[in-house]
């Protein structure tokens, strides 16, 4: 996944692009570049993070009031200066930045090379400016040449394009997010709203196959499938820029962990009619699949236990990347509930595509309104967590849980009871995200910072929490962490337990006896037991106190481990917001 931003208007372009890149860096950060147009192109690009490149090339001295920029997460071609965007055509009249995957780029590239085009990079993106150049050689004007070039692309794209000879910004999308910003001082186009949120809250979500032409006088949108000009609604977002900034926190990760005091309340403030509609769909479905990836998948696992306990409802839980292998089973009576905070995860979008091919109904739980998933679902529920900038899902995970809990109670006509249970969590979460708790957990982080392996066990709802906790630790501290159902450990994995092996045990009243006996099995083999539990116990070498919250345990019990994962990363000198090899939304299959 990459981040792109462009602007045309009255303001100096350089600070807009530089700040925009910084706000988009969570989408990919192995290289970055800008192109501004001011009597010719001014292109600066290199490998490294935005600030590092700025130190070398000074993004802020780029001239003009029109430009495009890109921050990259490499998919095709290594992390090199040549592969950084923007990419240009042979004559350097066309500059392009792109987020997505062009699946037929090799064939297009071979054909363009046979026509004499010279390429400088290994990227799929570089075929775009050369395609436009080739179409113009055949006599098309720039807009028509761009439209033809885009129609020949297979796969996904969100592109921003400049023509050296026209003061226009071209913006187009298919399968990758692209949103326009409308302000008095000019027009923006970006992968995500935080990139220009400080300038405007008025946004236009482009649809697939839209090609927008932005000029100083306004925006025109054409749809390449409908082959006509189209009207797109202007929305106003209710985020404020502080939500897209770190504020007094050192990292977005800690800021977003702390925001859970409010985001869980916001997740529970849903349109009741919409909830009732979703509940009816669930009641009438013959077969329900909960589908997600990563943390969103773990939220689905937790939801399956809660729906079994509270709603007496059986649901299937499937990893998004595995879901297409179930398509033989799907019918027009099947309901797929797709969960994705970004709404752009390729595995989830693929799963939804296979569901719709079988005429199954699709309902989604999403955080980014206007994302591809919100547009391909029959209905979507907004988890309302606000922008999540850190690559790790923290507040969006617990907001997904909150929404699933609300649905579970609503399914048995106890919507208000479910809402009350979530509201009551406010105090608990306030304490769990407080400095007191963070200090206590820092002691544990000091003990674990040099460990190679950490095991985690839980039963029932706590097993789902153990899975999510393991992912948090792994992806931000690079310590190998593995979750097991408490009863499963003795079926082999317990062979790995050695003297001092740390094991985090999630305890709840519902299965306290059983999980503590599993803990004893580990302790008797030398394990170091960390209890996440309402009560202390002599088995524990370290105790993290959490309130007994029954069906809401997955929300309260993950928070201390989110903090632990964060502190382990910081102690190990890592950047919690930008873990290596990861991107905020995995838009490749
Ligand atoms: C979670 O911390 C990871 N960043 C990752 O597993 C993430 O949950 C997964 O890629 C799904 O993202 P989505 O919710 O945007 O679909």
Coordinates of C-alpha atoms and ligand atoms in Angstrom, one line a residue:
X1 CA 0.0 0.0 0.0
X2 CA 1.3 3.5 -0.8
X3 CA 0.1 7.0 -0.1
X4 CA -0.5 9.7 -2.7
X5 CA -1.4 13.4 -2.4
X6 CA -1.9 16.2 -5.0
X7 CA -3.0 19.8 -5.0
X8 CA -3.9 22.6 -7.3
X9 CA -4.8 26.1 -6.1
X10 CA -3.4 29.4 -4.7
X11 CA -1.2 28.0 -1.9
X12 CA 2.5 27.1 -2.2
X13 CA 2.6 23.4 -3.1
X14 CA 5.7 22.4 -1.2
X15 CA 4.5 22.5 2.4
X16 CA 1.2 20.8 1.4
X17 CA 3.0 17.9 -0.2
X18 CA 5.6 17.6 2.6
X19 CA 3.0 17.6 5.4
X20 CA 0.7 15.4 3.3
X21 CA 3.5 12.8 2.9
X22 CA 4.1 12.8 6.6
X23 CA 0.4 12.2 7.3
X24 CA 0.4 9.4 4.7
X25 CA 3.6 7.8 5.8
X26 CA 1.7 5.1 7.8
X27 CA 0.6 3.7 4.4
X28 CA 4.1 3.0 3.3
X29 CA 7.5 4.4 4.1
X30 CA 10.4 2.8 2.2
X31 CA 10.8 5.7 -0.3
X32 CA 9.0 8.9 -1.2
X33 CA 9.0 11.6 -3.9
X34 CA 7.3 14.8 -5.2
X35 CA 6.8 16.5 -8.5
X36 CA 5.7 20.1 -8.8
X37 CA 4.9 22.0 -12.0
X38 CA 6.3 25.5 -12.3
X39 CA 7.6 26.2 -15.8
X40 CA 8.6 22.6 -16.1
X41 CA 8.7 19.7 -13.6
X42 CA 10.7 19.8 -10.4
X43 CA 11.1 16.2 -9.2
X44 CA 12.7 15.1 -5.9
X45 CA 12.6 11.5 -4.9
X46 CA 14.8 9.0 -2.9
X47 CA 14.7 6.0 -0.6
X48 CA 14.1 6.4 3.1
X49 CA 11.5 8.0 5.3
X50 CA 10.0 11.3 4.4
X51 CA 12.1 13.3 7.0
X52 CA 15.3 11.5 5.9
X53 CA 14.8 12.4 2.3
X54 CA 13.8 16.0 3.2
X55 CA 17.1 16.3 5.0
X56 CA 18.9 15.4 1.8
X57 CA 16.7 17.0 -0.9
X58 CA 14.7 19.7 0.9
X59 CA 11.1 19.0 -0.3
X60 CA 10.2 22.5 1.0
X61 CA 12.1 24.4 -1.7
X62 CA 10.0 22.9 -4.6
X63 CA 8.3 25.8 -6.5
X64 CA 4.8 26.2 -7.7
X65 CA 1.2 25.8 -6.6
X66 CA 0.5 22.5 -8.4
X67 CA 2.0 19.1 -7.6
X68 CA 1.8 15.5 -6.7
X69 CA 3.6 13.3 -4.1
X70 CA 4.0 9.7 -3.1
X71 CA 5.2 7.6 -0.2
X72 CA 5.9 4.0 -1.1
X73 CA 5.5 0.5 0.2
X74 CA 7.4 -1.6 -2.4
X75 CA 5.4 -4.2 -4.3
X76 CA 7.0 -4.3 -7.7
X77 CA 10.7 -3.6 -7.8
X78 CA 13.1 -3.2 -4.9
X79 CA 13.5 -0.1 -2.6
X80 CA 15.6 2.0 -4.9
X81 CA 15.7 5.7 -6.0
X82 CA 14.7 4.7 -9.6
X83 CA 11.7 2.8 -8.3
X84 CA 10.5 5.7 -6.1
X85 CA 7.6 7.7 -7.5
X86 CA 6.9 10.0 -9.4
X87 CA 7.5 8.2 -12.7
X88 CA 7.7 10.0 -16.1
X89 CA 7.4 9.3 -19.8
X90 CA 10.3 9.3 -22.3
X91 CA 10.0 13.1 -23.0
X92 CA 9.4 13.9 -19.2
X93 CA 6.2 15.7 -20.1
X94 CA 4.0 13.4 -17.9
X95 CA 4.5 12.7 -14.2
X96 CA 2.6 10.0 -12.3
X97 CA 2.2 8.7 -8.7
X98 CA 0.3 5.5 -8.1
X99 CA -1.1 3.3 -5.3
X100 CA -2.2 -0.1 -6.4
X101 CA -1.1 -3.1 -8.5
X102 CA -1.2 -3.2 -12.3
X103 CA -1.6 -6.9 -13.0
X104 CA -0.9 -6.7 -16.8
X105 CA 2.1 -4.4 -16.6
X106 CA 4.6 -6.8 -18.0
X107 CA 2.6 -7.3 -21.2
X108 CA 2.0 -3.5 -21.5
X109 CA 5.7 -2.8 -20.8
X110 CA 6.9 -5.3 -23.5
X111 CA 4.6 -3.7 -26.0
X112 CA 5.8 -0.2 -25.1
X113 CA 9.4 -1.2 -25.3
X114 CA 8.8 -2.7 -28.7
X115 CA 7.4 0.8 -29.7
X116 CA 10.7 2.4 -28.6
X117 CA 9.9 3.5 -25.0
X118 CA 12.8 3.5 -22.5
X119 CA 12.1 2.5 -18.9
X120 CA 14.2 3.5 -15.9
X121 CA 12.5 1.4 -13.1
X122 CA 11.3 -2.1 -12.3
X123 CA 7.9 -0.8 -11.2
X124 CA 4.5 -1.5 -12.6
X125 CA 3.6 2.2 -12.3
X126 CA 6.0 3.4 -14.9
X127 CA 3.9 2.0 -17.7
X128 CA 1.3 4.6 -17.1
X129 CA 3.1 7.8 -18.3
X130 CA 4.5 5.8 -21.3
X131 CA 1.0 4.6 -22.2
X132 CA -0.4 8.1 -22.1
X133 CA 2.6 9.3 -24.2
X134 CA 1.9 6.6 -26.7
X135 CA -1.8 7.4 -27.0
X136 CA -1.0 11.1 -27.5
X137 CA 1.3 10.1 -30.4
X138 CA -1.8 8.6 -32.0
X139 CA -3.4 12.0 -31.9
X140 CA -5.5 11.9 -28.7
X141 CA -5.6 15.0 -26.5
X142 CA -4.2 14.5 -22.9
X143 CA -7.5 13.8 -21.2
X144 CA -8.6 11.2 -23.8
X145 CA -5.1 9.7 -23.9
X146 CA -5.2 9.4 -20.1
X147 CA -8.7 7.8 -20.2
X148 CA -7.5 5.2 -22.9
X149 CA -4.4 4.4 -20.9
X150 CA -6.4 3.8 -17.7
X151 CA -8.9 1.6 -19.5
X152 CA -6.0 -0.7 -20.6
X153 CA -4.9 -1.3 -17.0
X154 CA -5.9 -4.5 -15.2
X155 CA -5.7 -4.6 -11.4
X156 CA -6.0 -1.6 -9.1
X157 CA -4.9 2.0 -9.2
X158 CA -5.3 5.3 -7.5
X159 CA -3.3 7.7 -9.7
X160 CA -2.4 11.4 -9.8
X161 CA -1.1 12.7 -13.1
X162 CA 0.5 15.9 -14.3
X163 CA 0.9 17.1 -17.8
X164 CA 3.8 19.6 -18.2
X165 CA 1.8 21.6 -20.8
X166 CA -1.5 21.9 -18.9
X167 CA -2.2 23.5 -15.5
X168 CA -4.5 20.6 -14.4
X169 CA -4.4 17.7 -11.9
X170 CA -5.8 14.4 -13.1
X171 CA -7.0 12.0 -10.4
X172 CA -8.4 8.5 -11.1
X173 CA -9.2 5.3 -9.1
X174 CA -10.1 1.7 -9.5
X175 CA -9.9 -0.5 -6.5
X176 CA -7.6 1.7 -4.5
X177 CA -8.8 4.6 -2.3
X178 CA -8.8 8.2 -3.6
X179 CA -10.6 11.1 -2.0
X180 CA -10.8 14.8 -3.1
X181 CA -10.7 17.8 -0.8
X182 CA -12.6 21.0 -1.7
X183 CA -11.3 24.2 -0.1
X184 CA -11.5 28.0 -0.9
X185 CA -7.8 28.0 -1.7
X186 CA -7.8 25.0 -4.0
X187 CA -8.4 21.3 -4.6
X188 CA -6.8 18.3 -3.1
X189 CA -6.6 14.6 -4.0
X190 CA -5.2 12.0 -1.6
X191 CA -5.3 8.3 -0.5
X192 CA -6.7 9.3 2.8
X193 CA -8.4 12.3 4.4
X194 CA -5.8 13.1 7.1
X195 CA -3.4 14.1 4.3
X196 CA -5.3 17.4 3.8
X197 CA -7.7 17.5 6.8
X198 CA -6.0 20.7 8.1
X199 CA -7.1 22.6 5.0
X200 CA -10.7 21.3 4.6
X201 CA -13.3 18.9 5.9
X202 CA -15.3 18.9 2.6
X203 CA -14.6 15.7 0.7
X204 CA -15.6 13.9 -2.4
X205 CA -15.2 10.1 -2.4
X206 CA -14.3 9.0 -6.0
X207 CA -15.9 5.8 -7.3
X208 CA -14.2 3.1 -9.2
X209 CA -13.4 4.1 -12.8
X210 CA -13.8 7.8 -12.0
X211 CA -11.4 10.2 -13.7
X212 CA -11.4 13.7 -12.0
X213 CA -9.9 16.7 -13.7
X214 CA -9.0 19.4 -11.1
X215 CA -8.3 23.0 -12.2
X216 CA -8.1 26.3 -10.4
X217 CA -11.8 26.8 -11.3
X218 CA -13.2 23.5 -10.0
X219 CA -13.5 19.8 -10.6
X220 CA -15.1 17.7 -13.3
X221 CA -15.6 13.9 -12.8
X222 CA -15.9 11.4 -15.7
X223 CA -16.7 7.8 -15.2
X224 CA -14.8 5.6 -17.7
X225 CA -17.3 2.7 -17.5
X226 CA -20.3 5.0 -18.0
X227 CA -18.3 7.1 -20.5
X228 CA -19.9 10.3 -19.3
X229 CA -19.5 13.1 -16.8
X230 CA -20.9 12.3 -13.4
X231 CA -21.9 14.2 -10.3
X232 CA -20.3 13.2 -7.0
X233 CA -21.7 14.3 -3.6
X234 CA -19.6 16.6 -1.3
X235 CA -19.5 15.2 2.2
X236 CA -18.2 16.9 5.4
X237 CA -16.2 14.7 7.7
X238 CA -16.5 15.2 11.5
X239 CA -12.8 14.5 12.3
X240 CA -10.6 17.2 13.5
X241 CA -6.9 17.5 12.7
X242 CA -5.8 16.7 16.2
X243 CA -7.0 13.2 15.6
X244 CA -4.6 12.9 12.8
X245 CA -1.7 14.3 14.9
X246 CA 0.3 12.8 17.8
X247 CA -0.3 15.6 20.2
X248 CA 1.5 15.1 23.5
X249 CA 2.2 11.4 22.7
X250 CA 5.5 10.1 21.4
X251 CA 3.8 7.8 19.0
X252 CA 0.4 7.4 17.4
X253 CA 0.3 3.9 18.9
X254 CA 0.1 5.1 22.5
X255 CA -2.2 8.0 21.5
X256 CA -4.6 5.6 19.8
X257 CA -4.4 3.1 22.8
X258 CA -5.4 6.0 25.0
X259 CA -8.3 7.1 22.8
X260 CA -10.1 3.8 23.6
X261 CA -11.7 5.5 26.5
X262 CA -13.8 7.4 24.0
X263 CA -13.7 5.2 20.9
X264 CA -15.5 2.3 22.5
X265 CA -18.3 4.7 23.5
X266 CA -18.4 6.1 20.0
X267 CA -18.7 2.6 18.5
X268 CA -21.7 1.9 20.7
X269 CA -23.5 5.0 19.3
X270 CA -25.1 3.5 16.3
X271 CA -28.1 4.2 14.1
X272 CA -30.6 1.9 15.8
X273 CA -32.6 1.4 12.7
X274 CA -29.5 0.3 10.9
X275 CA -28.6 -2.1 13.7
X276 CA -32.1 -3.5 13.6
X277 CA -31.9 -4.0 9.9
X278 CA -28.6 -5.9 10.3
X279 CA -30.1 -8.0 13.0
X280 CA -33.0 -8.9 10.7
X281 CA -30.6 -9.9 8.0
X282 CA -28.7 -12.1 10.5
X283 CA -31.9 -13.7 11.7
X284 CA -33.1 -14.5 8.1
X285 CA -29.7 -15.7 6.8
X286 CA -29.0 -19.4 6.1
X287 CA -25.4 -19.5 7.1
X288 CA -23.4 -16.5 8.4
X289 CA -19.7 -16.0 7.7
X290 CA -17.6 -13.5 9.7
X291 CA -14.6 -12.7 7.5
X292 CA -11.5 -10.6 8.2
X293 CA -7.7 -10.5 8.3
X294 CA -5.3 -9.9 11.1
X295 CA -6.8 -8.1 14.1
X296 CA -10.1 -7.9 12.3
X297 CA -10.1 -11.7 12.0
X298 CA -9.4 -11.9 15.8
X299 CA -12.4 -9.6 16.4
X300 CA -14.5 -12.1 14.3
X301 CA -13.2 -15.0 16.5
X302 CA -14.2 -13.2 19.7
X303 CA -17.6 -12.3 18.1
X304 CA -18.3 -16.0 17.4
X305 CA -18.0 -16.8 21.1
X306 CA -20.0 -13.9 22.2
X307 CA -22.8 -14.6 19.6
X308 CA -22.9 -18.2 20.7
X309 CA -23.1 -17.2 24.4
X310 CA -25.4 -14.2 24.2
X311 CA -27.4 -14.7 21.0
X312 CA -27.3 -18.5 20.9
X313 CA -26.3 -18.0 17.2
X314 CA -23.9 -20.1 15.2
X315 CA -21.6 -18.2 12.9
X316 CA -18.7 -19.4 10.8
X317 CA -15.4 -17.5 11.2
X318 CA -13.0 -17.6 8.2
X319 CA -9.8 -15.8 7.4
X320 CA -10.4 -13.5 4.4
X321 CA -7.6 -15.0 2.4
X322 CA -9.2 -18.5 2.9
X323 CA -12.8 -17.4 2.2
X324 CA -12.9 -17.9 -1.6
X325 CA -12.3 -21.6 -0.9
X326 CA -15.7 -21.8 0.7
X327 CA -17.5 -20.3 -2.3
X328 CA -19.0 -23.7 -3.3
X329 CA -21.1 -23.5 -0.1
X330 CA -22.4 -20.0 -0.6
X331 CA -26.0 -19.3 -1.7
X332 CA -28.2 -16.2 -2.1
X333 CA -29.3 -16.9 1.5
X334 CA -25.8 -16.7 2.9
X335 CA -24.8 -13.6 4.8
X336 CA -21.2 -12.5 4.9
X337 CA -20.1 -10.0 7.5
X338 CA -16.8 -8.5 6.3
X339 CA -14.7 -6.7 8.9
X340 CA -11.9 -4.3 7.9
X341 CA -10.9 -1.1 9.6
X342 CA -9.3 0.3 6.4
X343 CA -11.9 -1.1 4.0
X344 CA -9.1 -1.6 1.5
X345 CA -7.6 -5.0 2.5
X346 CA -7.3 -6.9 -0.7
X347 CA -8.0 -10.3 0.9
X348 CA -11.3 -8.9 2.3
X349 CA -12.3 -7.3 -1.0
X350 CA -11.6 -10.6 -2.8
X351 CA -13.7 -12.5 -0.3
X352 CA -16.6 -10.0 -0.8
X353 CA -16.2 -10.4 -4.5
X354 CA -16.6 -14.2 -4.3
X355 CA -19.6 -13.8 -2.0
X356 CA -21.3 -11.4 -4.3
X357 CA -20.7 -13.7 -7.3
X358 CA -22.9 -16.2 -5.5
X359 CA -25.5 -13.4 -4.7
X360 CA -24.8 -13.7 -1.0
X361 CA -25.6 -10.6 1.1
X362 CA -22.6 -8.6 2.4
X363 CA -22.6 -6.4 5.5
X364 CA -19.4 -4.8 6.6
X365 CA -17.9 -3.2 9.7
X366 CA -15.6 -0.5 8.6
X367 CA -13.7 2.5 10.0
X368 CA -13.0 4.4 6.8
X369 CA -16.2 5.7 5.2
X370 CA -15.8 5.9 1.4
X371 CA -13.4 3.0 1.3
X372 CA -13.8 0.3 -1.3
X373 CA -15.5 -2.0 1.2
X374 CA -18.1 0.5 2.1
X375 CA -19.0 0.7 -1.6
X376 CA -19.1 -3.0 -2.4
X377 CA -21.2 -3.9 0.7
X378 CA -25.0 -4.0 0.7
X379 CA -24.9 -2.3 4.1
X380 CA -22.0 -1.0 6.2
X381 CA -21.7 -0.1 9.9
X382 CA -19.2 2.6 10.8
X383 CA -17.1 1.7 13.9
X384 CA -16.4 5.4 14.3
X385 CA -12.9 5.1 15.7
X386 CA -11.5 8.1 13.8
X387 CA -8.3 7.9 11.8
X388 CA -5.9 5.1 13.0
X389 CA -2.5 6.2 11.9
X390 CA -0.3 3.6 13.6
X391 CA 0.1 0.5 11.5
X392 CA -1.1 -1.6 14.4
X393 CA -4.8 -1.9 15.0
X394 CA -5.6 -1.0 18.6
X395 CA -8.6 1.3 19.0
X396 CA -10.2 -0.1 15.8
X397 CA -9.9 -3.7 17.2
X398 CA -11.8 -2.8 20.4
X399 CA -14.3 -0.7 18.4
X400 CA -15.0 -3.7 16.2
X401 CA -15.5 -5.8 19.4
X402 CA -17.8 -3.2 20.8
X403 CA -20.0 -3.2 17.7
X404 CA -20.1 -7.0 17.7
X405 CA -21.2 -7.0 21.3
X406 CA -23.9 -4.5 20.6
X407 CA -25.1 -6.7 17.7
X408 CA -25.1 -9.8 19.9
X409 CA -27.4 -8.2 22.5
X410 CA -29.6 -6.6 19.8
X411 CA -30.1 -10.1 18.3
X412 CA -31.9 -11.1 21.5
X413 CA -33.7 -7.8 21.8
X414 CA -31.3 -6.5 24.5
X415 CA -29.8 -3.6 22.5
X416 CA -30.1 -1.2 25.5
X417 CA -28.5 -3.7 27.8
X418 CA -25.6 -4.2 25.5
X419 CA -25.2 -0.5 25.1
X420 CA -25.2 -0.1 28.9
X421 CA -22.5 -2.7 29.3
X422 CA -20.3 -0.9 26.9
X423 CA -21.0 2.5 28.5
X424 CA -20.0 1.0 31.9
X425 CA -16.6 0.1 30.6
X426 CA -15.6 3.8 30.5
X427 CA -14.0 3.8 34.0
X428 CA -12.3 0.4 33.5
X429 CA -10.7 1.6 30.3
X430 CA -9.7 4.9 31.8
X431 CA -7.8 3.1 34.5
X432 CA -6.3 0.5 32.1
X433 CA -4.9 3.2 29.8
X434 CA -3.7 5.4 32.8
X435 CA -0.1 6.3 33.6
X436 CA -0.4 4.0 36.7
X437 CA -1.1 1.0 34.6
X438 CA 1.6 1.9 32.0
X439 CA 4.2 2.2 34.8
X440 CA 3.2 -1.3 36.1
X441 CA 3.4 -2.8 32.7
X442 CA 6.7 -1.2 32.0
X443 CA 8.1 -3.4 34.8
X444 CA 7.0 -6.4 32.9
X445 CA 8.3 -5.0 29.6
X446 CA 11.8 -4.7 31.2
X447 CA 11.7 -8.4 32.2
X448 CA 10.6 -9.5 28.7
X449 CA 12.5 -7.2 26.5
X450 CA 15.3 -9.7 25.6
X451 CA 13.1 -12.8 25.4
X452 CA 13.0 -14.6 22.1
X453 CA 9.6 -16.4 22.6
X454 CA 6.5 -15.5 24.5
X455 CA 3.5 -17.9 24.7
X456 CA 0.0 -16.8 25.4
X457 CA -3.0 -19.0 26.4
X458 CA -6.7 -18.5 27.0
X459 CA -9.9 -20.5 26.8
X460 CA -13.1 -19.4 25.1
X461 CA -13.3 -15.6 24.7
X462 CA -9.8 -15.4 26.2
X463 CA -8.4 -17.6 23.4
X464 CA -9.4 -14.9 20.9
X465 CA -7.7 -12.3 23.1
X466 CA -4.5 -14.5 23.3
X467 CA -4.5 -14.5 19.5
X468 CA -4.8 -10.8 19.2
X469 CA -2.2 -10.2 22.0
X470 CA 0.3 -12.4 20.2
X471 CA -0.1 -10.5 17.0
X472 CA 0.4 -7.1 18.8
X473 CA 3.6 -8.3 20.4
X474 CA 5.0 -9.9 17.2
X475 CA 4.3 -7.1 14.8
X476 CA 5.7 -4.3 16.8
X477 CA 8.6 -5.7 19.0
X478 CA 9.6 -8.6 16.6
X479 CA 9.6 -11.0 19.6
X480 CA 8.1 -14.4 18.5
X481 CA 4.8 -14.7 20.2
X482 CA 2.3 -17.6 19.8
X483 CA -1.2 -18.0 21.1
X484 CA -2.8 -21.4 22.1
X485 CA -6.1 -22.5 23.3
X486 CA -5.4 -23.4 26.9
X487 CA -6.4 -27.0 26.4
X488 CA -4.3 -27.4 23.3
X489 CA -0.9 -26.7 24.8
X490 CA -0.5 -30.2 26.1
X491 CA -1.1 -31.7 22.7
X492 CA 2.5 -30.9 21.6
X493 CA 3.5 -27.3 22.0
X494 CA 4.2 -27.7 25.7
X495 CA 7.4 -29.4 24.6
X496 CA 8.7 -25.9 23.8
X497 CA 8.5 -24.7 27.4
X498 CA 11.9 -24.3 29.0
X499 CA 13.1 -22.7 32.2
X500 CA 12.0 -19.0 32.2
X501 CA 9.8 -19.3 29.1
X502 CA 7.3 -16.5 29.6
X503 CA 3.6 -17.4 29.2
X504 CA 0.8 -14.8 29.4
X505 CA -2.4 -16.4 30.8
X506 CA -5.8 -14.8 30.3
X507 CA -8.1 -15.7 33.1
X508 CA -11.8 -15.2 33.4
X509 CA -14.4 -16.5 35.9
X510 CA -16.0 -18.6 33.1
X511 CA -13.0 -21.0 32.9
X512 CA -10.7 -20.0 35.7
X513 CA -10.1 -23.5 37.0
X514 CA -9.3 -25.0 33.7
X515 CA -6.9 -22.3 32.5
X516 CA -5.1 -22.1 35.8
X517 CA -4.5 -25.9 35.6
X518 CA -3.0 -25.2 32.1
X519 CA -0.8 -22.5 33.7
X520 CA 0.4 -25.0 36.3
X521 CA 1.4 -27.4 33.6
X522 CA 3.6 -24.7 32.1
X523 CA 4.9 -23.5 35.5
X524 CA 5.9 -27.0 36.5
X525 CA 8.2 -27.1 33.4
X526 CA 9.9 -23.8 34.4
X527 CA 7.6 -21.4 32.7
X528 CA 7.4 -17.7 33.9
X529 CA 3.6 -17.1 34.3
X530 CA 2.1 -13.7 33.7
X531 CA -1.5 -13.6 34.8
X532 CA -4.0 -11.2 33.1
X533 CA -6.7 -11.8 35.7
X534 CA -9.3 -10.2 38.0
X535 CA -7.7 -12.0 40.9
X536 CA -4.1 -12.7 41.8
X537 CA -2.9 -16.3 42.2
X538 CA 0.2 -17.9 43.7
X539 CA 0.9 -19.4 40.2
X540 CA 1.5 -15.9 38.8
X541 CA 5.1 -14.6 38.7
X542 CA 3.6 -11.3 37.5
X543 CA 0.0 -10.2 37.8
X544 CA -1.8 -7.7 35.6
X545 CA -5.1 -6.9 37.3
X546 CA -8.1 -6.5 35.0
X547 CA -11.8 -6.2 35.9
X548 CA -14.0 -9.3 35.4
X549 CA -16.0 -8.1 32.4
X550 CA -17.5 -11.4 31.2
X551 CA -18.6 -10.9 27.5
X552 CA -16.7 -7.7 27.4
X553 CA -13.4 -9.3 28.5
X554 CA -11.9 -9.2 25.0
X555 CA -12.0 -5.4 25.2
X556 CA -10.5 -4.9 28.7
X557 CA -8.0 -7.8 28.6
X558 CA -6.3 -6.7 25.3
X559 CA -5.5 -3.2 26.5
X560 CA -2.6 -4.1 28.9
X561 CA -1.0 -6.2 26.2
X562 CA -1.4 -3.4 23.6
X563 CA 0.6 -1.3 26.1
X564 CA 3.1 -4.1 26.8
X565 CA 3.7 -4.5 23.0
X566 CA 4.2 -0.7 22.7
X567 CA 6.7 -0.6 25.6
X568 CA 8.6 -3.7 24.3
X569 CA 9.1 -1.9 20.9
X570 CA 10.3 1.3 22.5
X571 CA 12.7 -0.6 24.9
X572 CA 14.0 -2.4 21.9
X573 CA 14.7 0.8 20.1
X574 CA 12.0 0.3 17.4
X575 CA 9.4 2.7 15.9
X576 CA 6.0 1.4 17.1
X577 CA 4.2 3.4 14.4
X578 CA 6.2 2.0 11.4
X579 CA 7.1 -1.7 12.0
X580 CA 9.4 -3.2 9.4
X581 CA 7.8 -4.8 6.3
X582 CA 4.3 -3.8 7.4
X583 CA 1.8 -1.4 6.0
X584 CA -1.4 0.0 7.5
X585 CA -3.6 -1.7 4.9
X586 CA -2.5 -4.7 2.9
X587 CA -3.9 -3.8 -0.5
X588 CA -2.1 -6.8 -2.2
X589 CA -3.4 -10.4 -2.2
Ligands
LIG1 C1 -3.1 -5.5 13.0 O1 -2.4 -4.8 14.1 C2 -2.4 -5.4 11.7 N1 -2.0 -4.1 11.4 C3 -3.1 -6.2 10.6 O2 -3.2 -7.5 11.0 C4 -4.5 -5.7 10.3 O3 -5.4 -6.0 11.3 C5 -5.0 -6.4 9.0 O4 -4.1 -6.1 8.0 C6 -6.4 -6.1 8.6 O5 -6.5 -4.7 8.3 P1 -8.0 -4.1 8.1 O6 -8.7 -4.2 9.4 O7 -7.7 -2.7 7.6 O8 -8.6 -5.0 7.0

